[in-house]
CSV table of C-alpha atoms and ligand atoms in Angstrom, one decimal:
chain,number,residue,atom,x,y,z
R,1,UNK,CA,-19.4,-5.8,-11.1
R,2,UNK,CA,-18.6,-3.3,-13.8
R,3,UNK,CA,-17.1,0.2,-13.4
R,4,UNK,CA,-17.2,3.0,-15.9
R,5,UNK,CA,-13.5,3.1,-17.1
R,6,UNK,CA,-12.6,0.3,-19.6
R,7,UNK,CA,-9.3,-0.4,-17.8
R,8,UNK,CA,-10.8,-0.7,-14.3
R,9,UNK,CA,-10.2,-3.8,-12.3
R,10,UNK,CA,-11.5,-5.6,-9.2
R,11,UNK,CA,-8.9,-7.8,-7.6
R,12,UNK,CA,-9.8,-10.3,-4.8
R,13,UNK,CA,-6.6,-11.6,-3.3
R,14,UNK,CA,-8.1,-14.8,-1.8
R,15,UNK,CA,-10.2,-15.5,-4.8
R,16,UNK,CA,-13.6,-15.5,-3.0
R,17,UNK,CA,-16.5,-15.0,-5.5
R,18,UNK,CA,-18.7,-11.9,-5.7
R,19,UNK,CA,-20.9,-10.7,-4.1
R,20,UNK,CA,-19.5,-12.3,-0.9
R,21,UNK,CA,-16.0,-10.9,-1.4
R,22,UNK,CA,-17.3,-7.3,-1.3
R,23,UNK,CA,-20.1,-7.9,1.2
R,24,UNK,CA,-17.7,-9.0,3.9
R,25,UNK,CA,-16.1,-5.5,3.9
R,26,UNK,CA,-16.3,-3.7,7.3
R,27,UNK,CA,-13.6,-1.0,6.6
R,28,UNK,CA,-13.4,0.7,3.2
R,29,UNK,CA,-10.8,3.3,2.1
R,30,UNK,CA,-11.0,5.4,-1.0
R,31,UNK,CA,-7.7,6.9,-2.2
R,32,UNK,CA,-6.5,8.9,-5.2
R,33,UNK,CA,-3.3,7.0,-6.1
R,34,UNK,CA,-1.6,3.6,-5.8
R,35,UNK,CA,0.3,3.8,-2.5
R,36,UNK,CA,-2.0,6.3,-0.8
R,37,UNK,CA,-4.0,3.5,1.0
R,38,UNK,CA,-0.9,2.2,2.7
R,39,UNK,CA,0.1,5.7,3.8
R,40,UNK,CA,-3.2,6.9,5.0
R,41,UNK,CA,-5.2,3.8,6.0
R,42,UNK,CA,-2.6,1.6,7.7
R,43,UNK,CA,-4.8,1.5,10.9
R,44,UNK,CA,-7.8,-0.2,9.3
R,45,UNK,CA,-5.5,-2.5,7.2
R,46,UNK,CA,-3.9,-3.6,10.5
R,47,UNK,CA,-7.2,-3.9,12.3
R,48,UNK,CA,-8.6,-6.2,9.7
R,49,UNK,CA,-5.4,-8.2,9.2
R,50,UNK,CA,-5.9,-11.9,10.1
R,51,UNK,CA,-9.4,-11.1,11.5
R,52,UNK,CA,-12.3,-13.4,10.8
R,53,UNK,CA,-14.9,-10.7,11.3
R,54,UNK,CA,-13.3,-7.5,9.9
R,55,UNK,CA,-12.3,-7.0,6.3
R,56,UNK,CA,-10.6,-4.1,4.6
R,57,UNK,CA,-11.4,-3.1,1.0
R,58,UNK,CA,-9.2,-0.6,-0.8
R,59,UNK,CA,-10.3,1.7,-3.7
R,60,UNK,CA,-7.8,3.6,-5.9
R,61,UNK,CA,-9.7,6.1,-8.0
R,62,UNK,CA,-7.1,7.4,-10.6
R,63,UNK,CA,-4.9,5.6,-13.1
R,64,UNK,CA,-1.6,6.9,-11.7
R,65,UNK,CA,-0.6,8.2,-15.2
R,66,UNK,CA,2.0,10.9,-15.3
R,67,UNK,CA,3.7,9.8,-12.0
R,68,UNK,CA,7.4,10.7,-11.7
R,69,UNK,CA,9.9,8.1,-12.7
R,70,UNK,CA,13.6,7.7,-12.1
R,71,UNK,CA,16.3,5.0,-11.9
R,72,UNK,CA,15.1,1.6,-13.0
R,73,UNK,CA,11.9,3.2,-14.3
R,74,UNK,CA,13.1,6.3,-16.0
R,75,UNK,CA,12.5,5.1,-19.6
R,76,UNK,CA,9.1,3.7,-18.9
R,77,UNK,CA,6.2,5.0,-20.9
R,78,UNK,CA,3.0,6.2,-19.2
R,79,UNK,CA,1.3,2.9,-20.1
R,80,UNK,CA,4.2,0.9,-18.6
R,81,UNK,CA,4.2,3.0,-15.5
R,82,UNK,CA,0.4,2.5,-15.1
R,83,UNK,CA,1.0,-1.3,-15.3
R,84,UNK,CA,3.8,-1.2,-12.8
R,85,UNK,CA,1.7,0.9,-10.3
R,86,UNK,CA,-1.3,-1.5,-10.7
R,87,UNK,CA,1.0,-4.4,-10.0
R,88,UNK,CA,2.5,-2.7,-6.9
R,89,UNK,CA,-1.0,-2.0,-5.5
R,90,UNK,CA,-2.0,-5.6,-6.0
R,91,UNK,CA,1.2,-6.8,-4.2
R,92,UNK,CA,0.2,-4.5,-1.3
R,93,UNK,CA,-3.4,-6.0,-1.3
R,94,UNK,CA,-1.9,-9.5,-1.0
R,95,UNK,CA,0.5,-8.4,1.8
R,96,UNK,CA,-2.3,-6.6,3.6
R,97,UNK,CA,-4.8,-9.4,3.1
R,98,UNK,CA,-7.4,-7.0,1.6
R,99,UNK,CA,-11.0,-8.4,1.1
R,100,UNK,CA,-10.8,-6.7,-2.3
R,101,UNK,CA,-9.0,-4.0,-4.3
R,102,UNK,CA,-10.9,-1.8,-6.8
R,103,UNK,CA,-8.7,0.0,-9.4
R,104,UNK,CA,-11.1,2.5,-11.0
R,105,UNK,CA,-8.6,4.0,-13.5
R,106,UNK,CA,-10.1,7.5,-13.8
R,107,UNK,CA,-7.9,10.1,-15.4
R,108,UNK,CA,-7.2,12.8,-12.8
R,109,UNK,CA,-9.0,15.3,-15.0
R,110,UNK,CA,-12.3,13.4,-14.0
R,111,UNK,CA,-11.4,14.1,-10.4
R,112,UNK,CA,-10.5,17.7,-10.8
R,113,UNK,CA,-13.7,18.5,-12.7
R,114,UNK,CA,-16.2,19.2,-9.9
R,115,UNK,CA,-19.1,18.5,-12.3
R,116,UNK,CA,-17.9,15.0,-13.4
R,117,UNK,CA,-20.1,12.4,-11.7
R,118,UNK,CA,-18.4,9.3,-13.1
R,119,UNK,CA,-16.1,8.7,-10.1
R,120,UNK,CA,-19.0,9.4,-7.8
R,121,UNK,CA,-21.1,6.7,-9.5
R,122,UNK,CA,-18.2,4.1,-9.3
R,123,UNK,CA,-17.6,4.9,-5.6
R,124,UNK,CA,-21.4,4.8,-4.8
R,125,UNK,CA,-21.7,1.3,-6.5
R,126,UNK,CA,-18.8,0.0,-4.4
R,127,UNK,CA,-20.4,1.5,-1.2
R,128,UNK,CA,-23.7,-0.3,-2.1
R,129,UNK,CA,-21.9,-3.6,-2.6
R,130,UNK,CA,-19.5,-3.3,0.4
R,131,UNK,CA,-21.8,-1.5,2.9
R,132,UNK,CA,-18.8,-0.7,5.2
R,133,UNK,CA,-19.2,0.5,8.8
R,134,UNK,CA,-16.1,2.6,8.5
R,135,UNK,CA,-14.9,4.7,5.6
R,136,UNK,CA,-11.6,6.4,5.1
R,137,UNK,CA,-10.6,8.9,2.4
R,138,UNK,CA,-8.3,11.9,2.0
R,139,UNK,CA,-8.6,14.9,4.4
R,140,UNK,CA,-10.1,18.1,3.2
R,141,UNK,CA,-7.0,20.2,4.0
R,142,UNK,CA,-4.6,18.0,1.9
R,143,UNK,CA,-2.4,20.1,-0.4
R,144,UNK,CA,-2.9,17.8,-3.5
R,145,UNK,CA,-5.8,18.8,-5.7
R,146,UNK,CA,-6.5,15.2,-6.8
R,147,UNK,CA,-6.6,14.0,-3.1
R,148,UNK,CA,-9.1,16.6,-2.1
R,149,UNK,CA,-11.0,15.9,-5.3
R,150,UNK,CA,-11.3,12.3,-4.4
R,151,UNK,CA,-12.5,13.2,-0.9
R,152,UNK,CA,-15.2,15.4,-2.4
R,153,UNK,CA,-16.3,12.6,-4.9
R,154,UNK,CA,-16.4,10.2,-2.0
R,155,UNK,CA,-18.5,12.5,0.2
R,156,UNK,CA,-20.9,13.0,-2.8
R,157,UNK,CA,-21.1,9.2,-3.3
R,158,UNK,CA,-22.0,8.6,0.4
R,159,UNK,CA,-24.5,11.5,0.3
R,160,UNK,CA,-26.2,9.8,-2.7
R,161,UNK,CA,-27.1,6.7,-0.6
R,162,UNK,CA,-30.1,6.3,1.6
R,163,UNK,CA,-29.3,7.5,5.1
R,164,UNK,CA,-29.6,3.9,6.5
R,165,UNK,CA,-27.0,2.7,4.0
R,166,UNK,CA,-24.3,5.2,4.9
R,167,UNK,CA,-21.2,4.2,6.9
R,168,UNK,CA,-21.3,4.9,10.7
R,169,UNK,CA,-18.0,6.8,10.6
R,170,UNK,CA,-16.1,8.6,7.8
R,171,UNK,CA,-12.6,9.8,8.3
R,172,UNK,CA,-10.3,12.1,6.3
R,173,UNK,CA,-6.7,10.8,6.5
R,174,UNK,CA,-3.1,12.1,6.1
R,175,UNK,CA,-0.9,11.9,3.0
R,176,UNK,CA,0.1,15.2,1.5
R,177,UNK,CA,-0.2,17.4,4.7
R,178,UNK,CA,-0.5,15.8,8.0
R,179,UNK,CA,-3.2,16.7,10.6
R,180,UNK,CA,-0.9,17.6,13.5
R,181,UNK,CA,-2.1,21.3,13.2
R,182,UNK,CA,-5.7,20.5,14.2
R,183,UNK,CA,-6.4,21.2,17.9
R,184,UNK,CA,-6.2,18.1,20.0
R,185,UNK,CA,-10.0,17.9,20.6
R,186,UNK,CA,-10.5,17.7,16.8
R,187,UNK,CA,-7.9,15.0,16.2
R,188,UNK,CA,-9.0,11.4,15.8
R,189,UNK,CA,-6.0,9.3,16.7
R,190,UNK,CA,-5.4,5.8,15.2
R,191,UNK,CA,-2.9,3.8,17.1
R,192,UNK,CA,-0.5,2.0,14.8
R,193,UNK,CA,2.1,0.9,17.3
R,194,UNK,CA,1.7,-2.7,16.4
R,195,UNK,CA,3.3,-4.6,13.5
R,196,UNK,CA,5.8,-2.0,12.3
R,197,UNK,CA,7.2,-4.9,10.1
R,198,UNK,CA,3.9,-5.2,8.3
R,199,UNK,CA,3.5,-1.4,7.9
R,200,UNK,CA,7.0,-1.3,6.4
R,201,UNK,CA,6.2,-4.2,4.1
R,202,UNK,CA,3.0,-2.4,2.8
R,203,UNK,CA,4.9,0.8,2.1
R,204,UNK,CA,7.9,-1.0,0.7
R,205,UNK,CA,6.2,-2.7,-2.3
R,206,UNK,CA,6.0,0.7,-4.0
R,207,UNK,CA,9.5,0.5,-5.5
R,208,UNK,CA,8.6,2.6,-8.5
R,209,UNK,CA,7.8,5.5,-6.2
R,210,UNK,CA,10.6,5.0,-3.7
R,211,UNK,CA,13.3,4.3,-6.3
R,212,UNK,CA,12.0,7.5,-7.9
R,213,UNK,CA,13.7,9.3,-5.1
R,214,UNK,CA,10.9,9.8,-2.6
R,215,UNK,CA,11.3,7.8,0.7
R,216,UNK,CA,7.6,7.6,1.4
R,217,UNK,CA,8.3,4.5,3.4
R,218,UNK,CA,10.6,6.1,5.8
R,219,UNK,CA,8.7,9.4,5.9
R,220,UNK,CA,5.4,7.7,6.7
R,221,UNK,CA,6.8,5.6,9.5
R,222,UNK,CA,8.6,8.7,10.8
R,223,UNK,CA,5.4,10.7,10.8
R,224,UNK,CA,3.6,8.0,12.8
R,225,UNK,CA,6.4,8.0,15.4
R,226,UNK,CA,6.6,11.8,15.5
R,227,UNK,CA,2.8,12.1,16.1
R,228,UNK,CA,3.0,9.5,19.0
R,229,UNK,CA,5.8,11.5,20.7
R,230,UNK,CA,4.6,15.0,20.1
R,231,UNK,CA,0.9,14.4,20.7
R,232,UNK,CA,1.2,15.1,24.5
R,233,UNK,CA,4.0,17.0,26.1
R,234,UNK,CA,3.6,15.4,29.5
R,235,UNK,CA,4.2,11.8,30.4
R,236,UNK,CA,5.9,9.0,28.5
R,237,UNK,CA,5.0,7.7,25.1
R,238,UNK,CA,2.2,5.1,25.5
R,239,UNK,CA,2.2,4.4,21.8
R,240,UNK,CA,5.0,4.3,19.2
R,241,UNK,CA,2.8,5.2,16.2
R,242,UNK,CA,-0.2,7.4,15.6
R,243,UNK,CA,-2.0,8.4,12.4
R,244,UNK,CA,-4.4,11.3,12.8
R,245,UNK,CA,-7.8,11.5,11.1
R,246,UNK,CA,-10.3,14.3,10.6
R,247,UNK,CA,-13.9,13.3,11.4
R,248,UNK,CA,-16.0,13.8,8.2
R,249,UNK,CA,-19.1,11.9,9.6
R,250,UNK,CA,-21.2,15.1,10.1
R,251,UNK,CA,-20.9,15.8,6.3
R,252,UNK,CA,-22.6,12.6,5.4
R,253,UNK,CA,-25.0,12.5,8.4
R,254,UNK,CA,-26.3,15.9,7.1
R,255,UNK,CA,-26.0,16.2,3.3
R,256,UNK,CA,-26.9,19.9,3.5
R,257,UNK,CA,-23.9,20.7,5.6
R,258,UNK,CA,-21.6,23.1,3.7
R,259,UNK,CA,-18.3,21.3,3.0
R,260,UNK,CA,-16.1,24.5,2.8
R,261,UNK,CA,-17.6,25.9,6.0
R,262,UNK,CA,-17.0,22.6,7.7
R,263,UNK,CA,-13.3,22.6,7.0
R,264,UNK,CA,-13.1,26.3,7.8
R,265,UNK,CA,-14.3,25.4,11.3
R,266,UNK,CA,-11.2,23.3,11.8
R,267,UNK,CA,-8.9,26.1,10.6
R,268,UNK,CA,-10.7,28.6,12.8
R,269,UNK,CA,-10.3,26.5,15.9
R,270,UNK,CA,-6.6,26.2,15.1
R,271,UNK,CA,-6.4,30.0,14.6
R,272,UNK,CA,-8.2,30.5,18.0
R,273,UNK,CA,-5.7,28.1,19.7
R,274,UNK,CA,-2.7,30.2,18.5
R,275,UNK,CA,-4.4,33.5,19.3
R,276,UNK,CA,-5.5,32.5,22.8
R,277,UNK,CA,-2.0,31.4,23.7
R,278,UNK,CA,-0.7,34.8,22.8
R,279,UNK,CA,-3.4,36.5,24.8
R,280,UNK,CA,-2.5,34.3,27.9
R,281,UNK,CA,1.1,35.3,27.5
R,282,UNK,CA,0.2,39.0,27.6
R,283,UNK,CA,0.8,39.8,23.9
R,284,UNK,CA,-1.8,42.4,22.8
Q,301,ZN,ZN1,-1.7,10.3,-3.8
């Protein structure tokens, strides 16, 4: 299959031919950058790992150009940095036994432009070929414009499909801003207690980012552990790792639903939770 950017690439780690390589997908994740998938979508990667029936496909929408560089990589040009980041993402696809990895190579300007439909078309074509049951993308309260932009393009792509072809469930995931602030009833918890070794390996291949001075590997594992412990104040920890998700399914079940109002609902319920506690404690 062909995508709109000339540098785009479709990598099938086990070499299975198309269309079967994509058609086996059950879980699909659409991220902005190389390394986001391993941070936000560890749960579906683990769920599909070594499974005969479940397959994970990853999609990276941008080209990773302009990413920070230090140490070993400090003299690398933008082109060299793009090549390194593509290579790292392919390493992760091999470690995680992805069904397929699509590198769409859009400049982030395509993502930040609300009127640009090119990424929407690429994502819609992948959805049509993969027909996943479960879809993961960035959450709508992330603090990185490109992440929220990718979530909006992904929602638009799902909405463009006939209702019967849309995934059963769509989740917004954590990267730049976690979802601990959501009220507990709104949280979708993904248990990632198992295979910390594999989670560490998936995060660890991104040497160009980690050597750059950002310990995304330690921070992501720490966030999972913190969520597991702080989720409930009573009782002992029953899991040692949790990733939180925001349910975006209503936005694709009803394409007329206003996206801004939908996320405002989550923020409003958080506001009410804080306000009602003050009221209970007698603060006027
Ligand atoms: Zn990112």
